[in-house]
XYZ file of N, CA and C in Angstrom:
657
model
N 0.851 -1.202 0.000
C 0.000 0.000 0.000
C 0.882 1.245 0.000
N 0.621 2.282 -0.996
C 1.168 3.432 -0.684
C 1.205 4.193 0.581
N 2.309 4.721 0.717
C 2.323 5.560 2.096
C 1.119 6.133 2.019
N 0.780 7.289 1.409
C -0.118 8.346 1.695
C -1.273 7.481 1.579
N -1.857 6.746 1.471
C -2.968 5.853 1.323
C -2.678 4.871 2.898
N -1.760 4.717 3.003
C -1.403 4.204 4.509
C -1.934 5.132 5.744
N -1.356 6.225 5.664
C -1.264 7.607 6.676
C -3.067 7.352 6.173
N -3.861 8.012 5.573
C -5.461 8.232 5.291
C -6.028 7.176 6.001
N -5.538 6.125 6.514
C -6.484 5.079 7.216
C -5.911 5.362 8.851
N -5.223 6.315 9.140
C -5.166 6.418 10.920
C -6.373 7.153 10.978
N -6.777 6.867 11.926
C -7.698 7.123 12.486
C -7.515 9.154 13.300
N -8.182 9.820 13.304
C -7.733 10.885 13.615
C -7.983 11.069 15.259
N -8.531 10.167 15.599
C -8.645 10.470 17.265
C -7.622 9.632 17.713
N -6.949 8.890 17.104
C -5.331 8.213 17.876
C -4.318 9.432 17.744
N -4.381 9.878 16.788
C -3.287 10.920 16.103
C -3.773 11.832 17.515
N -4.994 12.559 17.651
C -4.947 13.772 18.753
C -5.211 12.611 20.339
N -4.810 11.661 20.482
C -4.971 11.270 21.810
C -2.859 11.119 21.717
N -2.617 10.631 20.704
C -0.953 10.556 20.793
C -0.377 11.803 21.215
N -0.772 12.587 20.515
C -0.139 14.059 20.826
C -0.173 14.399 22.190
N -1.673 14.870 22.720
C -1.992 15.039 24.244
C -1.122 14.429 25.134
N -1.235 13.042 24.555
C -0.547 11.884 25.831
C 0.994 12.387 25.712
N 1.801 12.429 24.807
C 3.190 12.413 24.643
C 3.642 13.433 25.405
N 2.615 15.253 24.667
C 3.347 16.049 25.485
C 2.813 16.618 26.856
N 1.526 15.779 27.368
C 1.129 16.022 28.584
C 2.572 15.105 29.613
N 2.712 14.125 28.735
C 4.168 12.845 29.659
C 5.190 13.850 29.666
N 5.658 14.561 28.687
C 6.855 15.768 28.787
C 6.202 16.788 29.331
N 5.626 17.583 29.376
C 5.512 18.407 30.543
C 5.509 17.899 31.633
N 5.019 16.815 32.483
C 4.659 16.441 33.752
C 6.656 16.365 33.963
N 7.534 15.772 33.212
C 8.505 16.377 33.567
C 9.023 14.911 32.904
N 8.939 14.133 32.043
C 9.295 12.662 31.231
C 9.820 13.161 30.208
N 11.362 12.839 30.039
C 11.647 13.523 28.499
C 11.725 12.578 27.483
N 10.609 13.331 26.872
C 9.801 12.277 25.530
C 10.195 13.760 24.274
N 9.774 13.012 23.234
C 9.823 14.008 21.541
C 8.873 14.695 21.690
N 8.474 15.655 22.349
C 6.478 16.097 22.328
C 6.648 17.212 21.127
N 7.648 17.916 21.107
C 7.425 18.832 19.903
C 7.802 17.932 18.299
N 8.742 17.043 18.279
C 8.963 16.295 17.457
C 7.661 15.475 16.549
N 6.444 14.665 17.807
C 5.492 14.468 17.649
C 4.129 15.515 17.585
N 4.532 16.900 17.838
C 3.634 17.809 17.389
C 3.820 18.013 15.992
N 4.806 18.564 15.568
C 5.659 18.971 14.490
C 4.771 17.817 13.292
N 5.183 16.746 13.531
C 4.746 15.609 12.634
C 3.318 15.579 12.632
N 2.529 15.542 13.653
C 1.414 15.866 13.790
C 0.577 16.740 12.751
N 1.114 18.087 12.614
C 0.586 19.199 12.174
C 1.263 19.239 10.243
N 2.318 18.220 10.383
C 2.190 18.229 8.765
C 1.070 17.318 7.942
N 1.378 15.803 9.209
C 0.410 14.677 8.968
C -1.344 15.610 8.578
N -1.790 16.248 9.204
C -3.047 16.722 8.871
C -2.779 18.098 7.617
N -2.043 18.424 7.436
C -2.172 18.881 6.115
C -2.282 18.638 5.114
N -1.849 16.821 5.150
C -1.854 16.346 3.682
C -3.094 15.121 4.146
N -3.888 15.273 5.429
C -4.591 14.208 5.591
C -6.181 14.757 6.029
N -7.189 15.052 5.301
C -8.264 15.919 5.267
C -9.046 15.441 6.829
N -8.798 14.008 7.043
C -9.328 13.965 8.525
C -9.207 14.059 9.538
N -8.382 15.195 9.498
C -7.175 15.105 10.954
C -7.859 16.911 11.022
N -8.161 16.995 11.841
C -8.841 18.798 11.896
C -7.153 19.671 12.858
N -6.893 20.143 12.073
C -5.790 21.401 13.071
C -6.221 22.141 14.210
N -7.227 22.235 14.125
C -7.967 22.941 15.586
C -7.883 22.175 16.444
N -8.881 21.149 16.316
C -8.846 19.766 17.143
C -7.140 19.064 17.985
N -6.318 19.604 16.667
C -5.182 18.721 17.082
C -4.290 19.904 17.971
N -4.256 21.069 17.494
C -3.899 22.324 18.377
C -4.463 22.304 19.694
N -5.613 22.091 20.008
C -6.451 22.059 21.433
C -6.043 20.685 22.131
N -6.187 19.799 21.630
C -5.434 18.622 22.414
C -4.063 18.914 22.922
N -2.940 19.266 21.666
C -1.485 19.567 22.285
C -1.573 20.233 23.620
N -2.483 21.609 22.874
C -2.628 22.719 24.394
C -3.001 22.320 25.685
N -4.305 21.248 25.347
C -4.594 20.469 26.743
C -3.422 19.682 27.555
N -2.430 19.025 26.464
C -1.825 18.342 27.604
C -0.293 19.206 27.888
N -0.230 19.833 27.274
C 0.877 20.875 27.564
C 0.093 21.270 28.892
N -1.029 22.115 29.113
C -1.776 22.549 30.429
C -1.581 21.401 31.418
N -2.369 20.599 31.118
C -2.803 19.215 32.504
C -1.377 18.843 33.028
N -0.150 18.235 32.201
C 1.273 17.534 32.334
C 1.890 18.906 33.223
N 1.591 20.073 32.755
C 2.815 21.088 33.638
C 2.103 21.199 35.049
N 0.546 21.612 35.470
C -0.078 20.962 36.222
C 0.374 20.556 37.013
N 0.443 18.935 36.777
C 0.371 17.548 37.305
C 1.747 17.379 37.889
N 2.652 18.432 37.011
C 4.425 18.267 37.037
C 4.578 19.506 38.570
N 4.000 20.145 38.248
C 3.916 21.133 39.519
C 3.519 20.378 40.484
N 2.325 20.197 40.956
C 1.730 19.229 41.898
C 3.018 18.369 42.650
N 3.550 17.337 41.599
C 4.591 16.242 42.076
C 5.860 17.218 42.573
N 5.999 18.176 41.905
C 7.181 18.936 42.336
C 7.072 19.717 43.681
N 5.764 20.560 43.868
C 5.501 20.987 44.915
C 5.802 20.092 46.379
N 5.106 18.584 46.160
C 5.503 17.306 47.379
C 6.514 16.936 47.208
N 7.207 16.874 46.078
C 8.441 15.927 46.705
C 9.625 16.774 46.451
N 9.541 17.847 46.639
C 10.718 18.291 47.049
C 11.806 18.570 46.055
N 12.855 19.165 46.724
C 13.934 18.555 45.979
C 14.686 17.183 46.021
N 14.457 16.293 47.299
C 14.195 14.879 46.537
C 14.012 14.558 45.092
N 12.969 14.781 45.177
C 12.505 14.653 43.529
C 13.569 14.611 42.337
N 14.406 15.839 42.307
C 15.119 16.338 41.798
C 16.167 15.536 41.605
N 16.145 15.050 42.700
C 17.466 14.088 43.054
C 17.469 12.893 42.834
N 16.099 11.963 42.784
C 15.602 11.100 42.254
C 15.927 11.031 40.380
N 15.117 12.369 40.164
C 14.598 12.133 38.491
C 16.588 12.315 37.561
N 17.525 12.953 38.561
C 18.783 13.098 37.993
C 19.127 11.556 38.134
N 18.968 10.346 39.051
C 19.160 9.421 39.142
C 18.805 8.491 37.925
N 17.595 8.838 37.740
C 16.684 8.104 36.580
C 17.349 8.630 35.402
N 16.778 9.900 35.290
C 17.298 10.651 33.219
C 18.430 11.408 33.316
N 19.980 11.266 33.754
C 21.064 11.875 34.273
C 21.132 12.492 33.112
N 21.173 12.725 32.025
C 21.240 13.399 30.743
C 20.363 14.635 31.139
N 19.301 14.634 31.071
C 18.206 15.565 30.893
C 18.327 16.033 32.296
N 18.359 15.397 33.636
C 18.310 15.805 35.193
C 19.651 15.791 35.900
N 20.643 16.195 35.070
C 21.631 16.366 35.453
C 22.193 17.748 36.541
N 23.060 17.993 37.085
C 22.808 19.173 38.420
C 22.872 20.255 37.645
N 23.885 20.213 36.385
C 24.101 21.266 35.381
C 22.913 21.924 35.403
N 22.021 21.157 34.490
C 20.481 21.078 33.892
C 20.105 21.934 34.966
N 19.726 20.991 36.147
C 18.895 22.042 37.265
C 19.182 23.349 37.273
N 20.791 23.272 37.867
C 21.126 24.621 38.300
C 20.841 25.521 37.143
N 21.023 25.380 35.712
C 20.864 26.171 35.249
C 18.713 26.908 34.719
N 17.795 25.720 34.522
C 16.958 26.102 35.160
C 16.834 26.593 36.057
N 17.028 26.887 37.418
C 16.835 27.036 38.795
C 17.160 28.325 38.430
N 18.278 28.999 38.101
C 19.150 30.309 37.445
C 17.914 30.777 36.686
N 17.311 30.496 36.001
C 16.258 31.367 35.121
C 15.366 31.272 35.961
N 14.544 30.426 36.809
C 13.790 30.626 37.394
C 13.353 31.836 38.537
N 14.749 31.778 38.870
C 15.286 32.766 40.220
C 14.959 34.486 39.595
N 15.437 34.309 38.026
C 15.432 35.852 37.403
C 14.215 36.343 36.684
N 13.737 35.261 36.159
C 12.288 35.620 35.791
C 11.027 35.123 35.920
N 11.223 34.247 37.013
C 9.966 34.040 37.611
C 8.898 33.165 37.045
N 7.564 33.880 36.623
C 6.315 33.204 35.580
C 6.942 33.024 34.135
N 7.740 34.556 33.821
C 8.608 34.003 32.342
C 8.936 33.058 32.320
N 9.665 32.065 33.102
C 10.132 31.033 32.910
C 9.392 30.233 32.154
N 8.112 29.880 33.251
C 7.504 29.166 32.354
C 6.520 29.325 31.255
N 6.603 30.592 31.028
C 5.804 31.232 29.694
C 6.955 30.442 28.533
N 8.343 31.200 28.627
C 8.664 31.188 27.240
C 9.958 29.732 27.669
N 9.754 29.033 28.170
C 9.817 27.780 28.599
C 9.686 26.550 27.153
N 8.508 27.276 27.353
C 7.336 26.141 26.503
C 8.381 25.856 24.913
N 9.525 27.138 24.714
C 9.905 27.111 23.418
C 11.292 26.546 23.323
N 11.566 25.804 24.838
C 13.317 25.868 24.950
C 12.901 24.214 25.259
N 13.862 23.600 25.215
C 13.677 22.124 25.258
C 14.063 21.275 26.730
N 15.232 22.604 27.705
C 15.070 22.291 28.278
C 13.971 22.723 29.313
N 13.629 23.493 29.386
C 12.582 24.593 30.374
C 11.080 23.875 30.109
N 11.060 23.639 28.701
C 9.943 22.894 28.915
C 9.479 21.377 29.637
N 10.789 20.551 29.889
C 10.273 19.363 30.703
C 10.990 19.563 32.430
N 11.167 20.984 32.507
C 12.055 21.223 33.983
C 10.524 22.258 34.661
N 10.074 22.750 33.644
C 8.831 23.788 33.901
C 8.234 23.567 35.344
N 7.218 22.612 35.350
C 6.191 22.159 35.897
C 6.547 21.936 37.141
N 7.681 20.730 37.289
C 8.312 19.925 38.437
C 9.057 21.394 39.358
N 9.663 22.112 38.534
C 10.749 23.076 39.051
C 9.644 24.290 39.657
N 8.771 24.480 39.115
C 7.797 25.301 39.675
C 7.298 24.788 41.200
N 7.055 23.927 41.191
C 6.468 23.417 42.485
C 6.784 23.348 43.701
N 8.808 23.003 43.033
C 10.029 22.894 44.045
C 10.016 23.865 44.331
N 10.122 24.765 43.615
C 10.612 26.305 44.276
C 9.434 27.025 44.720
N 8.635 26.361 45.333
C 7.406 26.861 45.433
C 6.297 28.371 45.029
N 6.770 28.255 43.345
C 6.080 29.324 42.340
C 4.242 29.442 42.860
N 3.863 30.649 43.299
C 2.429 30.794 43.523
C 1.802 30.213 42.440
N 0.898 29.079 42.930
C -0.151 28.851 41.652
C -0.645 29.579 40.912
N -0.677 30.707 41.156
C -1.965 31.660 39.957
C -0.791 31.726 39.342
N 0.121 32.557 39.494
C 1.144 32.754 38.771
C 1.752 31.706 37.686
N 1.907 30.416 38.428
C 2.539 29.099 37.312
C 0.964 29.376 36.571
N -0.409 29.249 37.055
C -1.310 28.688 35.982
C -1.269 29.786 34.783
N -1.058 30.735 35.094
C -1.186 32.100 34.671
C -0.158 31.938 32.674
N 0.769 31.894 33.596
C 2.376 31.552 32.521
C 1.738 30.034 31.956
N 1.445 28.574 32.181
C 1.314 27.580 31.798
C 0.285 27.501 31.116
N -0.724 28.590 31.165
C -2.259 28.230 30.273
C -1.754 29.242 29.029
N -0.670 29.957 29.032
C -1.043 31.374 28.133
C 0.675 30.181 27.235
N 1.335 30.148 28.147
C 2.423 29.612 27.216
C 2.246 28.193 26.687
N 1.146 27.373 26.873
C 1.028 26.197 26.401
C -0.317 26.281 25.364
N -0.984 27.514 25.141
C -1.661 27.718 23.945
C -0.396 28.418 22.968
N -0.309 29.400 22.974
C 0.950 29.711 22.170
C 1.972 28.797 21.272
N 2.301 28.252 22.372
C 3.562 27.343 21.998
C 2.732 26.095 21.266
N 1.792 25.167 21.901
C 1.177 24.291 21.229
C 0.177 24.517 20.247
N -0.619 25.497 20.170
C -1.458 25.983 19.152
C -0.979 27.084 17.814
N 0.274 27.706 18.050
C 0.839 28.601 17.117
C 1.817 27.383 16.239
N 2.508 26.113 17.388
C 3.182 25.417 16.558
C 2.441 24.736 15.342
N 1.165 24.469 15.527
C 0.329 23.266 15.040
C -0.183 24.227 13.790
N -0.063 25.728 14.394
C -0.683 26.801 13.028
C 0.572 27.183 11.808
N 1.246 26.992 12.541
C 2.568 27.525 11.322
C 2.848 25.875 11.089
N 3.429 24.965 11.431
C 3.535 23.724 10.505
C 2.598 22.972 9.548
N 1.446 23.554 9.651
C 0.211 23.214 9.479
C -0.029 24.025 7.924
N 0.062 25.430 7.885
C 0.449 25.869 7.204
C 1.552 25.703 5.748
N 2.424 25.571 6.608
C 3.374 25.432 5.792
C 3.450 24.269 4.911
N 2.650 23.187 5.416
C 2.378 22.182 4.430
C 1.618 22.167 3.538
N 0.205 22.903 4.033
C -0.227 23.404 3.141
C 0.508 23.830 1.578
N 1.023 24.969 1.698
C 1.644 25.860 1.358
C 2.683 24.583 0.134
N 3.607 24.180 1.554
C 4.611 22.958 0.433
C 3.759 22.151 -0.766
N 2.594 21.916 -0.381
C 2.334 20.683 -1.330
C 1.669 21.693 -2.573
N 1.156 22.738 -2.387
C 0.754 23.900 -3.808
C 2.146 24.364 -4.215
N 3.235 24.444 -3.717
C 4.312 25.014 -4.393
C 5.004 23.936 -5.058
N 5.056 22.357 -4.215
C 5.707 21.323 -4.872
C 4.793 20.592 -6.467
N 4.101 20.968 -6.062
C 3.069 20.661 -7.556
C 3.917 21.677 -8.691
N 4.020 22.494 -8.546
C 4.454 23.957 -9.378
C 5.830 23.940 -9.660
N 6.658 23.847 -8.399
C 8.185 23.955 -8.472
C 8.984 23.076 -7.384
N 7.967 21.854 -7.209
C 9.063 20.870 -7.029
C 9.759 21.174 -5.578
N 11.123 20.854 -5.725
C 11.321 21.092 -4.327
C 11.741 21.991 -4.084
N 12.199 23.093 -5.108
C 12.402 24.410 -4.087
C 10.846 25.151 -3.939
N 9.952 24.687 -3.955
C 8.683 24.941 -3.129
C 8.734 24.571 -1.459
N 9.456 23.455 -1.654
C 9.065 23.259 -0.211
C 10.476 23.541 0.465
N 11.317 24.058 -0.007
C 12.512 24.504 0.791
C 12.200 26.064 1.124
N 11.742 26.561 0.492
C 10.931 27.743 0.961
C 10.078 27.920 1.731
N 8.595 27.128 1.257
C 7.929 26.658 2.529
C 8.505 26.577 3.994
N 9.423 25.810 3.988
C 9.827 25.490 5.471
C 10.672 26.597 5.686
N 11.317 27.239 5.448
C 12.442 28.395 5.526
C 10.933 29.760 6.114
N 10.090 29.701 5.316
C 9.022 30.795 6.057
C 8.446 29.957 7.205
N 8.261 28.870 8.015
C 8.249 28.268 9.118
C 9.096 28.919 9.754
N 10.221 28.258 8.950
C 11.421 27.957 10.442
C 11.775 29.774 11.027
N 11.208 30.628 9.939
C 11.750 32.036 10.600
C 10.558 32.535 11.344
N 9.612 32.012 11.495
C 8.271 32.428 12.059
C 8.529 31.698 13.276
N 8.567 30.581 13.273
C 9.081 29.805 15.135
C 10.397 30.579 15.629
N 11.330 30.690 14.622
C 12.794 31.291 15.230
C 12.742 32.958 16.078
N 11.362 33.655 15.682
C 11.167 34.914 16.779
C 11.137 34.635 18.431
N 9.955 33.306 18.366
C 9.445 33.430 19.451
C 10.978 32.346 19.842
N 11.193 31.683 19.637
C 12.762 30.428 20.214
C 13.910 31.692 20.463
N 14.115 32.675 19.834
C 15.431 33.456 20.280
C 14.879 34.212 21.319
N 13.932 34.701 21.390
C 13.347 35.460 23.034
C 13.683 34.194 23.879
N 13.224 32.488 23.924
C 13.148 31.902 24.579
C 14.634 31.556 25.182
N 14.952 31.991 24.041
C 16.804 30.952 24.210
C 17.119 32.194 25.804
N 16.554 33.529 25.599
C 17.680 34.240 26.560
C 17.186 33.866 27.778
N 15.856 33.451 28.150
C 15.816 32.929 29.409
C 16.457 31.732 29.970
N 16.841 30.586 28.967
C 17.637 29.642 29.451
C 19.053 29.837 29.451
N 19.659 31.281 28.814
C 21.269 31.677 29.287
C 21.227 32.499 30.263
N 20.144 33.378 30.613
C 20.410 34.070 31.518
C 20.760 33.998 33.074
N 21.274 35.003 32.728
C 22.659 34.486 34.571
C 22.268 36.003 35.659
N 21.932 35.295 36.629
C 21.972 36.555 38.267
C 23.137 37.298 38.457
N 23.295 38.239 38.428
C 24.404 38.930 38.859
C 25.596 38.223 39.500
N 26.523 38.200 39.670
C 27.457 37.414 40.339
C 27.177 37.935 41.989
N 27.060 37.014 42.878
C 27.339 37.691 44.184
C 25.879 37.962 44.672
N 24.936 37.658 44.061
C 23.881 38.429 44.065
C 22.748 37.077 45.104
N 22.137 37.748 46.041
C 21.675 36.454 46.925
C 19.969 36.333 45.616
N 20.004 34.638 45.864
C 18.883 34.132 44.961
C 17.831 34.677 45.697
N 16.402 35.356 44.558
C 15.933 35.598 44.494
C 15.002 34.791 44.681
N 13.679 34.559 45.355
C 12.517 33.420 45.815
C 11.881 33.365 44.666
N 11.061 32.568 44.259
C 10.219 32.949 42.674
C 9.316 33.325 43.106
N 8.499 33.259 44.351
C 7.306 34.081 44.275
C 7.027 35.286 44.604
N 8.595 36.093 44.743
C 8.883 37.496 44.597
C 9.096 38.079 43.556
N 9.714 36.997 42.194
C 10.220 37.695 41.490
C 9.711 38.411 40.569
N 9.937 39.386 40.106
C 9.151 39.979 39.069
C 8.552 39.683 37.863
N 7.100 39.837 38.011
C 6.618 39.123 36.447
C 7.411 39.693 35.062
């Protein structure tokens, strides 16, 4: 069977229960592909009429919401234990580096963190758990986690979504530099909001400077 005749027989409520599940498991603080499987997601329904982009945008968003949540919650009880645990388990991803340097953005910008979080790879599976530890006021995490997990999951699903669109009318016409273009107007439309994101995961406290609580810090 041809691929694209393959892909037309998934079913479109596995496709938006995969998504939810994957990146609700990476937010709660599991490092899984969730943008990898968004990404794919949002081309898969461009070339597949039963897959709705809304539908699949609102699911991502849901479990981006519920997983950071759920990741807060666990982070709030267990501490930095936790911390110390999950570096045990995923030493790559929960390594002290990792923390400390989350912990460092957290300290300086507070709810930003986990607003523009959502666009950095590591901030997004440290978000939730690290919020809780450092005991971030709930309104505040829900505040940053409902506004940065529509954004991030519903703008991703609108520009890849797009752009396939877009690829498969230009590749009819001109082949593949249709779709090297295509993706080049993607990749500079995600690359605004990812270089704001990048400076919260370099940014550094003053030297000398006593850490700042997060639920002081300035929105």
């Amino acid at each position: 069977m041809h691929v694209q005749e393959w892909l037309e027989t998934v079913p479109a409520v596995s496709i938006y229960a995969l998504v939810g599940l994957v990146i609700g498991l990476e937010s709660l603080g599991i490092p899984l592909p969730g943008e990898i499987i968004l990404v794919s997601s949002a081309l898969l329904a461009s070339q597949h009429g039963g897959i709705d982009p809304v539908i699949l945008g609102a699911c991502a968003s849901a479990g981006a919401i519920i997983g950071d949540s759920i990741g807060y919650a666990i982070g709030r009880k267990g501490g930095r234990p936790l911390l110390a645990w999950l570096g045990g388990k995923f030493p790559r991803h929960f390594s002290e580096a990792h923390i400390a340097t989350a912990e460092r953005s957290f300290e300086k910008w507070g709810m930003w963190a986990v607003f523009f979080g959502r666009f950095v790879a590591l901030l997004r599976i440290f978000a939730g758990p690290l919020a809780g530890v450092l005991r971030m006021p709930y309104w505040k995490f829900l505040i940053a986690n409902v506004f940065g997990g529509i954004l991030w999951a519903g703008g991703t699903t609108a520009v890849i979504y797009y752009v396939g669109v877009v690829a498969e009318a230009w590749l009819k016409r001109f082949s593949w530099v249709g779709l090297v273009l295509a993706v080049l107007i993607g990749l500079t439309s995600m690359l605004v909001l990812k270089r704001k994101a990048k400076k919260v995961q370099v940014a550094q406290p003053e030297s000398g400077a006593e850490p700042v609580p997060v639920g002081d810090s300035a929105p």
